[in-house]
Amino acid sequence: MFAPAQEQLLHIRRGTAEIIPEEELEVKLEASRQANRPLVVKLGCDPSRPDLHLGHAVVLRKLRQFQDLGHQAVLIVGDFTGMIGDASGQSKTRPALTLEETRQHGASYFAQASRILDPSRTRIVYNSEWLGPMQFGDVVRLAMKTTVARILNRDDFASRYAQDEPIGLHELLYPLAQAQDSVAIKADIELGGTDQKFNLLMGRTIQKACGQPQQICITLPILEGLDGREKMSKSLDNYIGLTEAPEEMYGKLLSIPDTLIYRYFELATDADTRDLPRLKGEAAVQPRDTKHRLAAMITRMYHGEAAARSARTHFERTVIRKEVPDDIPSYRPAPTGNGTIGLLTLLTQAGLTSSNGAARRLVQQGAVRLDGERVHDSRLEIDLAARTPFVVRVGKRRFARIIR
RNA sequence: GGGCAGGUACCCAAGCGGUCAACGGGGGCAGACUGUAAAUCUGCUGGCUAAGCCUUCGGAGGUUCGAAUCCUUCCCUGCCCA
């Protein structure tokens, strides 16, 4: 039923940052094969941020790989830890969510993750199930299994402490809570980004202290965002959401720096491993075409062939040739007394600008066009009866068809 | 509990009685350019049909002709001491 350990390892190693410890993984794989028992592969998800993007996809794809190798994927929805706050790398305490909210987010997370995982072979558990009933005494006994120095060792805590930034006491418990998850489900392997290394290792520590076999920690690289510098994240707005419209995906992918093209092929696509070296060469020699192929490939993975094709057409049309796209929203202005409407009012009402002030500035900067013609007069009154229908454009990407 | 330093627009951060809708940087938006929604350069970046008015500098009061700037008090954060 299971492939030989060495063969499995070949797939597992691809694209990972670290496997700790690798020899032990081989032993586990071999044992699982002999006993014909799948390994329990754990991935924790943070329901406080329910919008998944390509960065999350890196680790989800790895989990999918384990499923394809016949192992058991367990997705842990951190509904309890979500109420506490915190996750690695966040330097601010997060707003506490109610159990109800985290449940909803968990469901939404799973729906999105199902674009990558095989949902029929994914076990979903909520960690409030075991963390919720714990008594204070249980928590104290758990806390006894590690030391303050060890916890403060975590990068995130260390730097915040050094910079005199606040660290809530409860935040120190977060790694312990996550480790307890591993104990609860008897994880054989835990996946996470490299920023999760500390928490994953804490799982090993606590499992050992509880007399359990220790999990293997597998970390995956953090995908850079569209800016090419910071990690992809929603709060930095440099991300591509898994559920984003194909046109958005395609356009955003073309905006990444050329140096990131290969990186995305490696971590975010299903490109064949054997093709990777070739793609690396092409990315260097003909960045434009290779980037289009990257954009098409990723868009296809999430939206299918047809959508990817039309996304390309859309891009060539609106960005390269600066034409008006097919499907733009229509807006029917509220009737006015004399049948005319001020330009600024129209822009704001149609949702193209956030305020009249913003609209005024954009007009002054030459960003506003009516049927392709640039407008400079912010006091312009438009005669609706005479002009409609017409197309309003703000900047490169905001359009509305004004109808009556 | 005591002492000290802080809390300024999306973020960082100046300002310390009028000239402050508030320097500068980041981010964002726009224009030019480009294979690109990249890079670079330039401009804009609280609201109001607007040379005027309104709201904003942790909260609430107060002093003053006038406060982000001074006083009182409360809340929050960090450091040192206990």
Short mmCIF file of C-alpha atoms (C1' of nucleotides) in Angstrom, two decimals:
data_model
loop_
_atom_site.label_atom_id
_atom_site.label_comp_id
_atom_site.label_asym_id
_atom_site.label_seq_id
_atom_site.Cartn_x
_atom_site.Cartn_y
_atom_site.Cartn_z
CA MET A 1 0.00 0.00 0.00
CA PHE A 2 2.75 2.45 0.88
CA ALA A 3 5.69 3.25 -1.35
CA PRO A 4 9.16 2.43 -0.04
CA ALA A 5 10.44 4.95 2.50
CA GLN A 6 13.20 6.17 0.22
CA GLU A 7 10.78 6.87 -2.57
CA GLN A 8 8.42 8.72 -0.27
CA LEU A 9 11.30 10.75 1.09
CA LEU A 10 12.14 11.91 -2.38
CA HIS A 11 8.76 13.59 -2.69
CA ILE A 12 8.65 14.80 0.87
CA ARG A 13 12.03 16.51 0.67
CA ARG A 14 11.06 18.60 -2.32
CA GLY A 15 10.70 22.24 -1.44
CA THR A 16 11.17 21.82 2.31
CA ALA A 17 13.33 24.08 4.40
CA GLU A 18 14.11 21.62 7.18
CA ILE A 19 13.17 18.16 8.31
CA ILE A 20 13.94 17.65 11.96
CA PRO A 21 15.27 15.04 12.35
CA GLU A 22 15.41 13.52 8.91
CA GLU A 23 16.73 10.08 9.94
CA GLU A 24 13.81 9.67 12.29
CA LEU A 25 11.39 10.41 9.49
CA GLU A 26 12.82 7.58 7.49
CA VAL A 27 12.36 5.25 10.43
CA LYS A 28 8.76 6.32 10.87
CA LEU A 29 8.01 5.91 7.20
CA GLU A 30 9.48 2.44 7.22
CA ALA A 31 7.54 1.45 10.33
CA SER A 32 4.33 2.80 8.86
CA ARG A 33 4.91 0.78 5.71
CA GLN A 34 5.58 -2.41 7.65
CA ALA A 35 2.52 -1.99 9.84
CA ASN A 36 0.48 -0.67 6.93
CA ARG A 37 -0.55 2.21 9.14
CA PRO A 38 -0.71 5.78 7.82
CA LEU A 39 1.23 8.48 9.63
CA VAL A 40 -0.70 11.27 11.28
CA VAL A 41 0.35 14.53 9.64
CA LYS A 42 -0.68 17.64 11.50
CA LEU A 43 -1.21 21.14 10.24
CA GLY A 44 -2.50 23.83 12.51
CA CYS A 45 -4.49 26.64 11.03
CA ASP A 46 -5.12 30.01 12.49
CA PRO A 47 -8.76 30.92 12.11
CA SER A 48 -8.27 34.55 13.03
CA ARG A 49 -7.23 35.28 9.47
CA PRO A 50 -9.60 33.35 7.29
CA ASP A 51 -8.35 34.49 3.90
CA LEU A 52 -5.90 32.02 2.47
CA HIS A 53 -3.30 33.05 -0.03
CA LEU A 54 -0.49 31.55 -2.07
CA GLY A 55 1.78 31.67 0.96
CA HIS A 56 -0.50 29.29 2.85
CA ALA A 57 -0.69 27.16 -0.23
CA VAL A 58 2.96 26.18 0.09
CA VAL A 59 2.37 24.22 3.25
CA LEU A 60 -1.08 23.02 2.20
CA ARG A 61 0.42 21.57 -0.95
CA LYS A 62 2.90 19.67 1.16
CA LEU A 63 0.07 18.28 3.24
CA ARG A 64 -1.69 17.26 0.06
CA GLN A 65 1.44 15.44 -0.96
CA PHE A 66 1.30 13.39 2.21
CA GLN A 67 -2.32 12.55 1.44
CA ASP A 68 -1.29 11.36 -1.97
CA LEU A 69 1.33 9.16 -0.35
CA GLY A 70 -1.46 7.57 1.68
CA HIS A 71 -1.03 9.31 5.03
CA GLN A 72 -3.63 10.83 7.31
CA ALA A 73 -3.95 14.61 7.18
CA VAL A 74 -5.26 16.29 10.31
CA LEU A 75 -6.19 19.90 10.09
CA ILE A 76 -6.36 21.53 13.47
CA VAL A 77 -8.54 24.57 13.65
CA GLY A 78 -7.12 26.72 16.41
CA ASP A 79 -10.45 27.93 17.65
CA PHE A 80 -9.30 27.91 21.26
CA THR A 81 -5.89 29.40 20.56
CA GLY A 82 -7.63 31.87 18.30
CA MET A 83 -9.47 33.19 21.31
CA ILE A 84 -6.18 33.67 23.11
CA GLY A 85 -4.74 35.68 20.25
CA ASP A 86 -1.20 35.56 18.91
CA ALA A 87 0.51 33.58 16.23
CA SER A 88 4.17 33.54 15.32
CA GLY A 89 5.64 36.62 13.82
CA GLN A 90 2.83 38.91 14.81
CA SER A 91 4.11 41.61 17.03
CA LYS A 92 0.74 42.73 18.20
CA THR A 93 -1.79 41.07 20.35
CA ARG A 94 -4.68 39.98 18.24
CA PRO A 95 -8.28 40.76 18.87
CA ALA A 96 -9.87 37.92 20.75
CA LEU A 97 -12.53 36.13 18.78
CA THR A 98 -15.57 34.41 20.10
CA LEU A 99 -15.87 30.66 19.74
CA GLU A 100 -18.69 31.21 17.29
CA GLU A 101 -16.54 33.39 15.04
CA THR A 102 -13.61 31.03 15.07
CA ARG A 103 -15.94 28.19 14.13
CA GLN A 104 -17.19 30.10 11.13
CA HIS A 105 -13.68 31.04 10.13
CA GLY A 106 -12.62 27.44 10.52
CA ALA A 107 -15.30 26.33 8.10
CA SER A 108 -14.29 29.00 5.64
CA TYR A 109 -10.64 28.00 6.01
CA PHE A 110 -11.49 24.43 5.19
CA ALA A 111 -13.55 25.44 2.18
CA GLN A 112 -10.59 27.35 0.79
CA ALA A 113 -8.04 24.71 1.72
CA SER A 114 -10.14 22.18 -0.14
CA ARG A 115 -8.94 23.73 -3.34
CA ILE A 116 -5.65 22.10 -2.51
CA LEU A 117 -6.34 19.26 -0.10
CA ASP A 118 -8.40 16.18 -0.72
CA PRO A 119 -11.35 16.99 1.53
CA SER A 120 -12.56 13.42 1.72
CA ARG A 121 -9.29 12.38 3.31
CA THR A 122 -8.85 15.30 5.67
CA ARG A 123 -9.73 15.05 9.32
CA ILE A 124 -10.70 18.35 10.88
CA VAL A 125 -10.56 18.90 14.60
CA TYR A 126 -11.04 21.95 16.77
CA ASN A 127 -8.53 22.37 19.55
CA SER A 128 -11.12 23.81 21.95
CA GLU A 129 -12.17 20.17 22.22
CA TRP A 130 -9.21 19.34 24.46
CA LEU A 131 -7.83 22.74 25.44
CA GLY A 132 -11.22 24.01 26.61
CA PRO A 133 -11.82 21.48 29.39
CA MET A 134 -8.31 21.76 30.86
CA GLN A 135 -8.26 22.78 34.52
CA PHE A 136 -5.85 25.32 35.93
CA GLY A 137 -3.92 22.44 37.46
CA ASP A 138 -3.57 20.85 34.06
CA VAL A 139 -2.20 24.07 32.68
CA VAL A 140 0.30 24.35 35.50
CA ARG A 141 1.47 20.78 34.94
CA LEU A 142 1.84 21.51 31.24
CA ALA A 143 3.82 24.66 31.98
CA MET A 144 6.15 22.67 34.24
CA LYS A 145 7.39 20.79 31.21
CA THR A 146 9.41 23.70 29.92
CA THR A 147 11.26 26.75 31.20
CA VAL A 148 10.95 30.50 30.91
CA ALA A 149 14.36 30.76 29.29
CA ARG A 150 13.33 28.25 26.66
CA ILE A 151 10.14 30.10 25.82
CA LEU A 152 11.83 33.47 25.75
CA ASN A 153 14.26 31.98 23.31
CA ARG A 154 11.69 32.23 20.63
CA ASP A 155 12.74 34.83 18.14
CA ASP A 156 9.57 36.76 18.25
CA PHE A 157 9.52 37.03 22.03
CA ALA A 158 13.22 37.80 22.23
CA SER A 159 13.03 40.71 19.83
CA ARG A 160 9.86 42.13 21.28
CA TYR A 161 11.35 41.90 24.73
CA ALA A 162 14.55 43.58 23.57
CA GLN A 163 12.56 46.39 22.04
CA ASP A 164 10.48 46.99 25.13
CA GLU A 165 7.33 45.91 23.38
CA PRO A 166 4.52 44.40 25.38
CA ILE A 167 4.22 40.63 25.61
CA GLY A 168 1.06 39.33 27.23
CA LEU A 169 1.66 36.51 29.70
CA HIS A 170 -0.89 34.40 27.87
CA GLU A 171 1.17 34.67 24.71
CA LEU A 172 3.91 32.64 26.36
CA LEU A 173 1.40 29.83 26.68
CA TYR A 174 0.68 29.76 22.99
CA PRO A 175 3.53 27.42 22.01
CA LEU A 176 2.46 25.12 24.83
CA ALA A 177 -1.11 25.07 23.61
CA GLN A 178 0.04 24.22 20.12
CA ALA A 179 2.29 21.50 21.50
CA GLN A 180 -0.63 20.10 23.45
CA ASP A 181 -2.45 19.74 20.14
CA SER A 182 0.28 17.40 18.96
CA VAL A 183 -0.13 15.34 22.12
CA ALA A 184 -3.91 15.24 21.73
CA ILE A 185 -3.87 13.87 18.20
CA LYS A 186 -0.63 11.88 18.60
CA ALA A 187 0.97 13.57 15.64
CA ASP A 188 3.73 11.76 13.79
CA ILE A 189 4.61 14.75 11.70
CA GLU A 190 3.81 18.44 11.97
CA LEU A 191 4.07 20.86 9.08
CA GLY A 192 4.54 24.59 9.24
CA GLY A 193 6.36 27.57 7.82
CA THR A 194 9.92 28.23 8.94
CA ASP A 195 8.47 30.85 11.30
CA GLN A 196 6.75 27.98 13.10
CA LYS A 197 9.95 26.10 13.87
CA PHE A 198 9.95 26.98 17.53
CA ASN A 199 6.36 25.93 18.05
CA LEU A 200 6.86 22.71 16.14
CA LEU A 201 9.88 21.82 18.24
CA MET A 202 7.92 22.55 21.39
CA GLY A 203 5.58 19.82 20.20
CA ARG A 204 8.47 17.36 20.34
CA THR A 205 9.44 18.49 23.81
CA ILE A 206 5.96 18.15 25.25
CA GLN A 207 5.23 14.88 23.52
CA LYS A 208 8.39 13.44 25.01
CA ALA A 209 7.49 14.73 28.44
CA CYS A 210 4.14 13.02 28.05
CA GLY A 211 5.78 9.74 27.15
CA GLN A 212 4.75 9.90 23.51
CA PRO A 213 6.81 9.27 20.40
CA GLN A 214 8.05 12.61 19.12
CA GLN A 215 6.76 14.16 15.96
CA ILE A 216 8.93 15.03 13.00
CA CYS A 217 8.96 18.73 12.29
CA ILE A 218 8.90 19.75 8.67
CA THR A 219 9.25 23.42 7.85
CA LEU A 220 8.60 25.03 4.51
CA PRO A 221 9.98 28.28 3.17
CA ILE A 222 7.96 31.42 3.57
CA LEU A 223 6.85 32.69 0.20
CA GLU A 224 7.72 36.28 -0.58
CA GLY A 225 4.84 38.56 -1.45
CA LEU A 226 4.30 40.64 -4.57
CA ASP A 227 6.81 43.23 -3.44
CA GLY A 228 9.54 40.60 -3.44
CA ARG A 229 10.82 41.66 -0.05
CA GLU A 230 8.39 40.90 2.73
CA LYS A 231 6.65 37.62 3.29
CA MET A 232 3.30 37.30 1.65
CA SER A 233 0.62 38.44 4.03
CA LYS A 234 -2.75 39.99 4.00
CA SER A 235 -1.85 42.80 6.31
CA LEU A 236 0.97 43.90 4.01
CA ASP A 237 -1.41 43.67 1.09
CA ASN A 238 1.17 41.90 -1.03
CA TYR A 239 -0.76 38.68 -1.40
CA ILE A 240 -2.71 36.65 -3.92
CA GLY A 241 -5.79 35.07 -2.38
CA LEU A 242 -6.73 31.53 -3.31
CA THR A 243 -10.24 32.63 -4.11
CA GLU A 244 -9.32 35.78 -5.97
CA ALA A 245 -10.77 36.37 -9.40
CA PRO A 246 -8.67 34.94 -12.23
CA GLU A 247 -7.99 38.38 -13.70
CA GLU A 248 -6.70 39.63 -10.37
CA MET A 249 -4.51 36.59 -9.90
CA TYR A 250 -3.05 36.89 -13.33
CA GLY A 251 -2.38 40.60 -13.06
CA LYS A 252 -0.87 40.37 -9.62
CA LEU A 253 1.43 37.57 -10.68
CA LEU A 254 2.76 39.65 -13.54
CA SER A 255 3.63 42.40 -11.12
CA ILE A 256 6.09 40.33 -9.11
CA PRO A 257 9.75 41.21 -9.54
CA ASP A 258 11.50 39.10 -12.16
CA THR A 259 13.79 37.66 -9.50
CA LEU A 260 10.82 35.91 -7.93
CA ILE A 261 9.62 34.07 -11.01
CA TYR A 262 11.51 30.88 -10.33
CA ARG A 263 10.73 30.96 -6.64
CA TYR A 264 7.04 30.95 -7.40
CA PHE A 265 7.40 28.08 -9.85
CA GLU A 266 9.20 26.11 -7.19
CA LEU A 267 6.91 26.79 -4.26
CA ALA A 268 3.53 27.72 -5.63
CA THR A 269 2.94 25.65 -8.75
CA ASP A 270 2.44 22.03 -9.63
CA ALA A 271 5.17 22.26 -12.25
CA ASP A 272 6.97 18.96 -12.60
CA THR A 273 10.11 18.77 -10.50
CA ARG A 274 12.09 17.78 -13.57
CA ASP A 275 11.08 20.96 -15.34
CA LEU A 276 12.27 23.24 -12.59
CA PRO A 277 15.90 23.62 -13.73
CA ARG A 278 14.75 24.49 -17.22
CA LEU A 279 12.26 27.02 -15.90
CA LYS A 280 14.99 28.59 -13.85
CA GLY A 281 17.01 29.19 -16.98
CA GLU A 282 14.09 30.56 -18.92
CA ALA A 283 13.12 32.92 -16.13
CA ALA A 284 16.54 34.48 -16.39
CA VAL A 285 16.64 34.71 -20.17
CA GLN A 286 13.09 35.64 -21.09
CA PRO A 287 11.42 36.95 -17.97
CA ARG A 288 8.38 38.37 -19.69
CA ASP A 289 7.21 35.17 -21.38
CA THR A 290 8.14 32.99 -18.46
CA LYS A 291 6.20 35.21 -16.11
CA HIS A 292 3.15 34.96 -18.33
CA ARG A 293 3.49 31.19 -18.18
CA LEU A 294 3.74 31.35 -14.42
CA ALA A 295 0.66 33.52 -14.18
CA ALA A 296 -1.25 31.22 -16.52
CA MET A 297 -0.18 28.12 -14.61
CA ILE A 298 -1.22 29.39 -11.20
CA THR A 299 -4.46 30.85 -12.47
CA ARG A 300 -5.24 27.51 -14.09
CA MET A 301 -4.54 25.63 -10.86
CA TYR A 302 -7.25 27.55 -9.05
CA HIS A 303 -9.69 28.48 -11.79
CA GLY A 304 -9.17 26.10 -14.66
CA GLU A 305 -7.86 26.38 -18.18
CA ALA A 306 -10.58 28.58 -19.68
CA ALA A 307 -10.46 31.17 -16.93
CA ALA A 308 -6.69 31.35 -17.18
CA ARG A 309 -6.91 31.99 -20.88
CA SER A 310 -9.44 34.76 -20.56
CA ALA A 311 -7.47 36.29 -17.70
CA ARG A 312 -4.58 36.65 -20.08
CA THR A 313 -6.76 38.27 -22.70
CA HIS A 314 -8.14 40.61 -20.07
CA PHE A 315 -4.65 41.60 -19.01
CA GLU A 316 -3.42 42.26 -22.53
CA ARG A 317 -6.44 44.34 -23.18
CA THR A 318 -6.65 46.50 -20.09
CA VAL A 319 -3.03 46.78 -19.07
CA ILE A 320 -1.02 46.47 -22.24
CA ARG A 321 -3.43 48.10 -24.67
CA LYS A 322 -5.20 50.16 -22.02
CA GLU A 323 -8.65 49.35 -23.34
CA VAL A 324 -11.91 49.12 -21.47
CA PRO A 325 -12.62 45.58 -20.25
CA ASP A 326 -15.78 43.66 -21.12
CA ASP A 327 -17.48 43.27 -17.85
CA ILE A 328 -17.52 46.49 -15.90
CA PRO A 329 -20.09 47.34 -13.29
CA SER A 330 -23.01 49.53 -14.24
CA TYR A 331 -24.21 52.39 -12.16
CA ARG A 332 -27.47 54.26 -12.38
CA PRO A 333 -27.22 57.67 -10.72
CA ALA A 334 -30.07 58.79 -8.50
CA PRO A 335 -32.36 61.16 -10.39
CA THR A 336 -31.67 64.83 -9.78
CA GLY A 337 -33.88 67.86 -10.13
CA ASN A 338 -32.52 69.26 -13.34
CA GLY A 339 -31.27 66.00 -14.83
CA THR A 340 -27.60 66.77 -14.41
CA ILE A 341 -25.08 65.44 -11.94
CA GLY A 342 -21.79 66.86 -10.72
CA LEU A 343 -18.75 64.89 -11.80
CA LEU A 344 -17.36 64.54 -8.29
CA THR A 345 -20.68 63.40 -6.89
CA LEU A 346 -20.99 60.86 -9.65
CA LEU A 347 -17.54 59.41 -9.03
CA THR A 348 -18.14 59.04 -5.33
CA GLN A 349 -21.68 57.72 -5.65
CA ALA A 350 -20.60 55.14 -8.16
CA GLY A 351 -18.00 53.94 -5.67
CA LEU A 352 -15.06 54.87 -7.86
CA THR A 353 -13.65 57.27 -5.29
CA SER A 354 -13.88 57.31 -1.53
CA SER A 355 -14.86 60.96 -1.16
CA ASN A 356 -15.46 64.08 -3.16
CA GLY A 357 -12.09 65.34 -2.05
CA ALA A 358 -10.37 62.27 -3.39
CA ALA A 359 -12.36 62.59 -6.62
CA ARG A 360 -11.33 66.23 -6.96
CA ARG A 361 -7.66 65.38 -6.55
CA LEU A 362 -7.85 62.59 -9.09
CA VAL A 363 -9.50 64.86 -11.62
CA GLN A 364 -6.77 67.41 -11.08
CA GLN A 365 -4.16 64.74 -11.65
CA GLY A 366 -5.69 63.72 -14.94
CA ALA A 367 -6.81 60.31 -13.76
CA VAL A 368 -10.44 60.60 -14.79
CA ARG A 369 -11.78 59.89 -18.25
CA LEU A 370 -15.29 59.96 -19.70
CA ASP A 371 -15.55 57.63 -22.68
CA GLY A 372 -11.79 57.70 -22.99
CA GLU A 373 -11.50 61.45 -22.89
CA ARG A 374 -9.56 63.00 -20.07
CA VAL A 375 -11.46 65.46 -17.89
CA HIS A 376 -9.81 68.31 -16.02
CA ASP A 377 -12.76 70.31 -14.77
CA SER A 378 -13.84 69.10 -11.34
CA ARG A 379 -16.91 71.33 -11.46
CA LEU A 380 -18.21 69.64 -14.56
CA GLU A 381 -21.96 69.08 -14.60
CA ILE A 382 -22.99 66.11 -16.66
CA ASP A 383 -26.26 66.09 -18.53
CA LEU A 384 -27.46 62.57 -17.93
CA ALA A 385 -30.19 62.58 -20.54
CA ALA A 386 -27.84 63.67 -23.27
CA ARG A 387 -24.77 61.59 -22.36
CA THR A 388 -25.83 58.24 -20.98
CA PRO A 389 -24.73 55.62 -21.44
CA PHE A 390 -21.05 56.37 -21.03
CA VAL A 391 -17.98 54.85 -19.40
CA VAL A 392 -16.15 56.50 -16.54
CA ARG A 393 -12.61 55.46 -15.85
CA VAL A 394 -10.46 56.37 -12.87
CA GLY A 395 -6.80 55.49 -13.12
CA LYS A 396 -5.95 52.26 -14.84
CA ARG A 397 -8.27 49.89 -13.15
CA ARG A 398 -11.47 51.49 -11.95
CA PHE A 399 -14.35 51.56 -14.38
CA ALA A 400 -18.08 52.06 -14.34
CA ARG A 401 -20.69 52.22 -17.05
CA ILE A 402 -23.14 54.98 -16.30
CA ILE A 403 -26.66 54.17 -17.37
CA ARG A 404 -30.05 55.68 -16.95
"C1'" G B 1 2.89 50.22 45.63
"C1'" G B 2 6.98 54.13 44.30
"C1'" G B 3 10.03 56.62 40.44
"C1'" C B 4 10.85 57.60 35.24
"C1'" A B 5 9.63 57.62 29.95
"C1'" G B 6 5.73 57.32 26.51
"C1'" G B 7 0.39 57.17 23.92
"C1'" U B 8 0.12 62.08 17.22
"C1'" A B 9 -3.46 60.50 10.83
"C1'" C B 10 -3.13 53.25 7.59
"C1'" C B 11 2.13 52.27 10.03
"C1'" C B 12 6.73 54.55 11.95
"C1'" A B 13 7.76 59.32 13.62
"C1'" A B 14 8.48 65.08 14.24
"C1'" G B 15 5.89 68.98 16.62
"C1'" C B 16 5.79 71.03 22.77
"C1'" G B 17 0.71 77.93 23.24
"C1'" G B 18 -0.96 80.96 17.59
"C1'" U B 19 2.11 80.86 11.07
"C1'" C B 20 -0.92 72.96 12.46
"C1'" A B 21 -5.22 69.36 8.75
"C1'" A B 22 -0.16 68.91 11.66
"C1'" C B 23 7.63 68.10 9.09
"C1'" G B 24 9.87 63.51 7.38
"C1'" G B 25 9.83 58.21 6.04
"C1'" G B 26 6.97 53.79 4.76
"C1'" G B 27 2.56 52.29 2.57
"C1'" G B 28 -1.44 53.65 -0.73
"C1'" C B 29 -3.36 56.35 -5.06
"C1'" A B 30 -2.39 59.07 -9.65
"C1'" G B 31 0.66 60.88 -13.88
"C1'" A B 32 4.99 59.83 -17.09
"C1'" C B 33 7.76 55.80 -18.69
"C1'" U B 34 7.76 50.30 -19.32
"C1'" G B 35 6.95 43.51 -21.38
"C1'" U B 36 4.45 44.40 -16.47
"C1'" A B 37 -0.24 46.08 -11.92
"C1'" A B 38 7.85 45.80 -11.51
"C1'" A B 39 11.81 49.53 -11.25
"C1'" U B 40 12.52 54.78 -11.75
"C1'" C B 41 10.94 59.98 -11.72
"C1'" U B 42 6.93 63.54 -10.36
"C1'" G B 43 2.49 64.76 -7.78
"C1'" C B 44 -1.38 63.64 -4.23
"C1'" U B 45 -2.61 61.32 0.39
"C1'" G B 46 -9.16 64.05 6.88
"C1'" G B 47 -14.37 65.61 5.35
"C1'" C B 48 -17.61 69.27 2.98
"C1'" U B 49 -19.59 71.45 -4.76
"C1'" A B 50 -14.75 74.04 -0.80
"C1'" A B 51 -9.93 81.13 -1.45
"C1'" G B 52 -14.63 79.38 3.45
"C1'" C B 53 -16.40 75.86 6.99
"C1'" C B 54 -16.37 71.21 9.98
"C1'" U B 55 -13.91 67.05 12.61
"C1'" U B 56 -8.89 65.04 14.23
"C1'" C B 57 -3.21 64.52 17.88
"C1'" G B 58 -5.29 58.00 24.25
"C1'" G B 59 -10.49 59.48 27.22
"C1'" A B 60 -12.95 63.31 30.13
"C1'" G B 61 -12.72 68.06 32.23
"C1'" G B 62 -10.12 72.90 32.81
"C1'" U B 63 -6.74 77.45 31.92
"C1'" U B 64 -6.43 80.90 27.61
"C1'" C B 65 -8.75 85.61 22.84
"C1'" G B 66 -6.43 80.86 21.02
"C1'" A B 67 -4.18 74.04 22.92
"C1'" A B 68 -1.55 68.32 19.60
"C1'" U B 69 1.31 71.75 22.68
"C1'" C B 70 -0.11 74.21 29.71
"C1'" C B 71 -3.08 72.15 34.22
"C1'" U B 72 -6.30 68.23 36.62
"C1'" U B 73 -8.00 63.41 36.39
"C1'" C B 74 -8.76 58.65 34.29
"C1'" C B 75 -7.21 54.63 30.89
"C1'" C B 76 -3.17 52.12 28.35
"C1'" U B 77 2.32 50.68 27.31
"C1'" G B 78 7.57 50.14 28.52
"C1'" C B 79 11.80 50.62 31.93
"C1'" C B 80 13.89 50.82 37.01
"C1'" C B 81 12.89 49.89 42.28
"C1'" A B 82 9.71 47.00 45.77
#
